Amino acid sequence: MKYRVLGRTGLKVSEIGLGGHEYRRPLPTTLGRWGEIDLEKFMKTQPKRDVIIKRAVELGINYFDTTQMEEAKSLGLALKNVGGREKIHIAAMIVFPFRKIDGKPESEWREFFIRGIEERLKLLHTSYIDVFNLHEPEDNYSRRKLRVALETLREMRDEGKIGWIGASSHDLHFLAEIIRKYECFDSIMIPYNYHRQEAREILFPLCRALEIGVVVMKPLSWPYYGIPFVRFGPVEGEEKSPYTPAQLCLKWILGSPEVSTVVPSVNSLEELEENI
């Protein structure tokens, strides 16, 4: 495994990480149904995910992203069952936080973030989260919400429950403006792939200048962007490539030195081995 530095955090992260969706493929028909899981079925399938996590750690993967609550639960159970927490870095977040506090009294906002972080620490069976991402700050944004969120995250960082503060966003222009104005994130997680290259112009120069780490999500761009499965990687010359389409896509992304790690979802040991 090769490693890169995650910007100003100084964390040495594996070029290939692991996304949080390994237990279920996010398709257009299920994107709005996160959290609707059958807990009994979830627990029965946990041993399969334990094997994937164990093998990932053995292969040198040390960056694990968790977005939804069940993803944190899955990773937490795996680490509890097979060990390895001390060898890895975990990223977590509260999904759509600004949307969830919209309409609530400002006096309750701080407690909302604290409660969300504590909940994820419990699910992950850990005392700290290496990178806590502010999820989609562009959604129901206000300057007051951002101020309270950052103040609370910094407070939790000072208590040792968070290592670094990041952001996860699909709105690259908005994220760039927030960074320019407040310089408030140590790392960012953004979509970047052969069919979505705008980050190279919008964010990469800014991240280089401010030493902000870049984590790439959605490396295999299906199905979020309406792209057929057969075209989720580079196409020109693909027929002569010694790589599989997924490998070619990951290799292309890692050709950008600004990228610290890529976090594809994994559903089997075969997919994990292919990515490596």
CSV table of C-alpha atoms in Angstrom, one decimal, residues 18-165:
chain,number,residue,atom,x,y,z
A,18,LEU,CA,-12.9,2.4,2.1
A,19,GLY,CA,-16.3,4.1,1.8
A,20,GLY,CA,-19.1,3.6,4.2
A,21,HIS,CA,-21.6,2.1,1.7
A,22,GLU,CA,-20.1,-1.4,1.6
A,23,TYR,CA,-23.2,-3.1,3.0
A,24,ARG,CA,-25.6,-1.8,0.4
A,25,ARG,CA,-25.4,-0.3,-3.1
A,26,PRO,CA,-26.8,3.2,-3.2
A,27,LEU,CA,-29.0,3.2,-6.3
A,28,PRO,CA,-31.4,5.9,-7.5
A,29,THR,CA,-34.3,3.9,-6.1
A,30,THR,CA,-32.8,3.8,-2.6
A,31,LEU,CA,-31.0,7.1,-2.2
A,32,GLY,CA,-33.9,8.6,-0.2
A,33,ARG,CA,-34.2,5.7,2.1
A,34,TRP,CA,-31.0,5.7,4.1
A,35,GLY,CA,-31.7,4.5,7.6
A,36,GLU,CA,-34.5,2.2,6.6
A,37,ILE,CA,-32.8,-1.0,7.5
A,38,ASP,CA,-33.9,-4.3,8.9
A,39,LEU,CA,-31.8,-4.5,12.1
A,40,GLU,CA,-32.2,-8.2,12.4
A,41,LYS,CA,-31.0,-8.8,8.8
A,42,PHE,CA,-28.3,-6.2,9.3
A,43,MET,CA,-26.8,-8.1,12.2
A,44,LYS,CA,-27.0,-11.4,10.4
A,45,THR,CA,-24.9,-10.0,7.5
A,46,GLN,CA,-22.4,-8.3,9.8
A,47,PRO,CA,-19.9,-11.2,9.8
A,48,LYS,CA,-19.5,-10.7,6.0
A,49,ARG,CA,-18.6,-7.1,6.6
A,50,ASP,CA,-16.3,-8.1,9.5
A,51,VAL,CA,-14.2,-10.1,7.0
A,52,ILE,CA,-14.1,-7.2,4.5
A,53,ILE,CA,-12.9,-4.8,7.2
A,54,LYS,CA,-10.3,-7.2,8.6
A,55,ARG,CA,-8.9,-7.9,5.2
A,56,ALA,CA,-8.8,-4.2,4.3
A,57,VAL,CA,-6.7,-3.5,7.4
A,58,GLU,CA,-4.4,-6.4,6.6
A,59,LEU,CA,-3.9,-4.9,3.1
A,60,GLY,CA,-2.9,-1.6,4.6
A,61,ILE,CA,-6.1,0.4,4.2
A,62,ASN,CA,-6.2,2.9,7.0
A,63,TYR,CA,-8.8,5.5,6.0
A,64,PHE,CA,-12.5,4.6,6.6
A,65,ASP,CA,-15.3,7.0,5.8
A,66,THR,CA,-18.7,6.6,7.5
A,67,THR,CA,-21.6,8.8,6.4
A,68,GLN,CA,-24.9,7.3,7.5
A,69,MET,CA,-25.6,6.0,11.0
A,70,GLU,CA,-25.7,2.4,9.9
A,71,GLU,CA,-22.3,2.8,8.3
A,72,ALA,CA,-20.8,3.9,11.6
A,73,LYS,CA,-22.6,1.0,13.3
A,74,SER,CA,-21.3,-1.5,10.7
A,75,LEU,CA,-17.7,-0.3,11.1
A,76,GLY,CA,-17.9,-0.1,14.8
A,77,LEU,CA,-19.1,-3.7,15.1
A,78,ALA,CA,-16.4,-4.9,12.8
A,79,LEU,CA,-13.7,-3.2,14.8
A,80,LYS,CA,-15.1,-4.5,18.0
A,81,ASN,CA,-15.2,-8.0,16.6
A,82,VAL,CA,-11.9,-8.2,14.7
A,83,GLY,CA,-9.9,-5.3,16.2
A,84,GLY,CA,-7.6,-2.8,14.4
A,85,ARG,CA,-8.9,0.6,15.6
A,86,GLU,CA,-5.4,1.7,16.5
A,87,LYS,CA,-4.2,1.1,13.0
A,88,ILE,CA,-6.8,3.2,11.1
A,89,HIS,CA,-8.3,6.7,10.8
A,90,ILE,CA,-12.0,7.1,10.8
A,91,ALA,CA,-14.1,9.9,9.3
A,92,ALA,CA,-17.7,10.5,10.4
A,93,MET,CA,-20.4,13.1,10.0
A,94,ILE,CA,-24.0,14.2,10.8
A,95,VAL,CA,-26.1,14.0,7.6
A,96,PHE,CA,-27.7,17.3,6.6
A,97,PRO,CA,-27.1,19.0,10.0
A,98,PHE,CA,-28.2,22.5,8.9
A,99,ARG,CA,-31.4,21.1,7.5
A,100,LYS,CA,-32.1,19.3,10.9
A,101,ILE,CA,-31.5,22.4,13.0
A,102,ASP,CA,-33.5,24.6,10.7
A,103,GLY,CA,-36.4,26.0,12.7
A,104,LYS,CA,-35.0,25.0,16.1
A,105,PRO,CA,-33.9,27.7,18.6
A,106,GLU,CA,-30.3,28.7,18.2
A,107,SER,CA,-29.8,27.8,21.9
A,108,GLU,CA,-30.3,24.1,20.9
A,109,TRP,CA,-27.9,24.0,18.0
A,110,ARG,CA,-24.7,23.4,20.1
A,111,GLU,CA,-26.3,20.5,21.9
A,112,PHE,CA,-27.5,19.0,18.6
A,113,PHE,CA,-23.9,18.7,17.3
A,114,ILE,CA,-22.6,17.4,20.6
A,115,ARG,CA,-25.3,14.8,20.8
A,116,GLY,CA,-24.6,13.7,17.2
A,117,ILE,CA,-20.9,13.3,17.8
A,118,GLU,CA,-21.4,11.4,21.0
A,119,GLU,CA,-23.8,9.1,19.3
A,120,ARG,CA,-21.3,8.3,16.6
A,121,LEU,CA,-18.5,7.7,19.0
A,122,LYS,CA,-20.8,5.1,20.7
A,123,LEU,CA,-21.7,3.4,17.4
A,124,LEU,CA,-18.0,3.3,16.4
A,125,HIS,CA,-16.9,1.9,19.8
A,126,THR,CA,-14.2,4.5,20.0
A,127,SER,CA,-13.2,7.5,22.1
A,128,TYR,CA,-12.3,9.7,19.2
A,129,ILE,CA,-13.0,10.4,15.5
A,130,ASP,CA,-10.0,11.3,13.4
A,131,VAL,CA,-11.9,13.6,11.0
A,132,PHE,CA,-15.4,14.9,11.6
A,133,ASN,CA,-16.9,16.3,8.4
A,134,LEU,CA,-19.5,19.0,8.2
A,135,HIS,CA,-21.9,17.4,5.7
A,136,GLU,CA,-23.2,19.5,2.8
A,137,PRO,CA,-22.9,23.0,4.5
A,138,GLU,CA,-24.6,24.4,1.4
A,139,ASP,CA,-27.9,22.7,2.4
A,140,ASN,CA,-30.0,25.2,4.4
A,141,TYR,CA,-26.8,27.3,5.0
A,142,SER,CA,-26.6,30.4,7.2
A,143,ARG,CA,-23.6,32.2,8.6
A,144,ARG,CA,-25.0,31.7,12.1
A,145,LYS,CA,-25.4,27.9,11.6
A,146,LEU,CA,-21.8,27.7,10.3
A,147,ARG,CA,-20.5,29.7,13.2
A,148,VAL,CA,-22.2,27.5,15.9
A,149,ALA,CA,-21.2,24.3,14.1
A,150,LEU,CA,-17.5,25.3,13.9
A,151,GLU,CA,-17.4,26.6,17.4
A,152,THR,CA,-18.9,23.3,18.7
A,153,LEU,CA,-16.6,21.1,16.6
A,154,ARG,CA,-13.6,23.0,17.8
A,155,GLU,CA,-14.8,22.6,21.4
A,156,MET,CA,-15.0,18.8,20.8
A,157,ARG,CA,-11.6,18.9,19.2
A,158,ASP,CA,-10.1,20.5,22.2
A,159,GLU,CA,-11.7,17.8,24.4
A,160,GLY,CA,-9.9,15.2,22.2
A,161,LYS,CA,-13.1,13.7,20.7
A,162,ILE,CA,-12.3,15.0,17.3
A,163,GLY,CA,-8.9,15.1,15.6
A,164,TRP,CA,-9.6,17.4,12.6
A,165,ILE,CA,-12.5,19.2,11.1
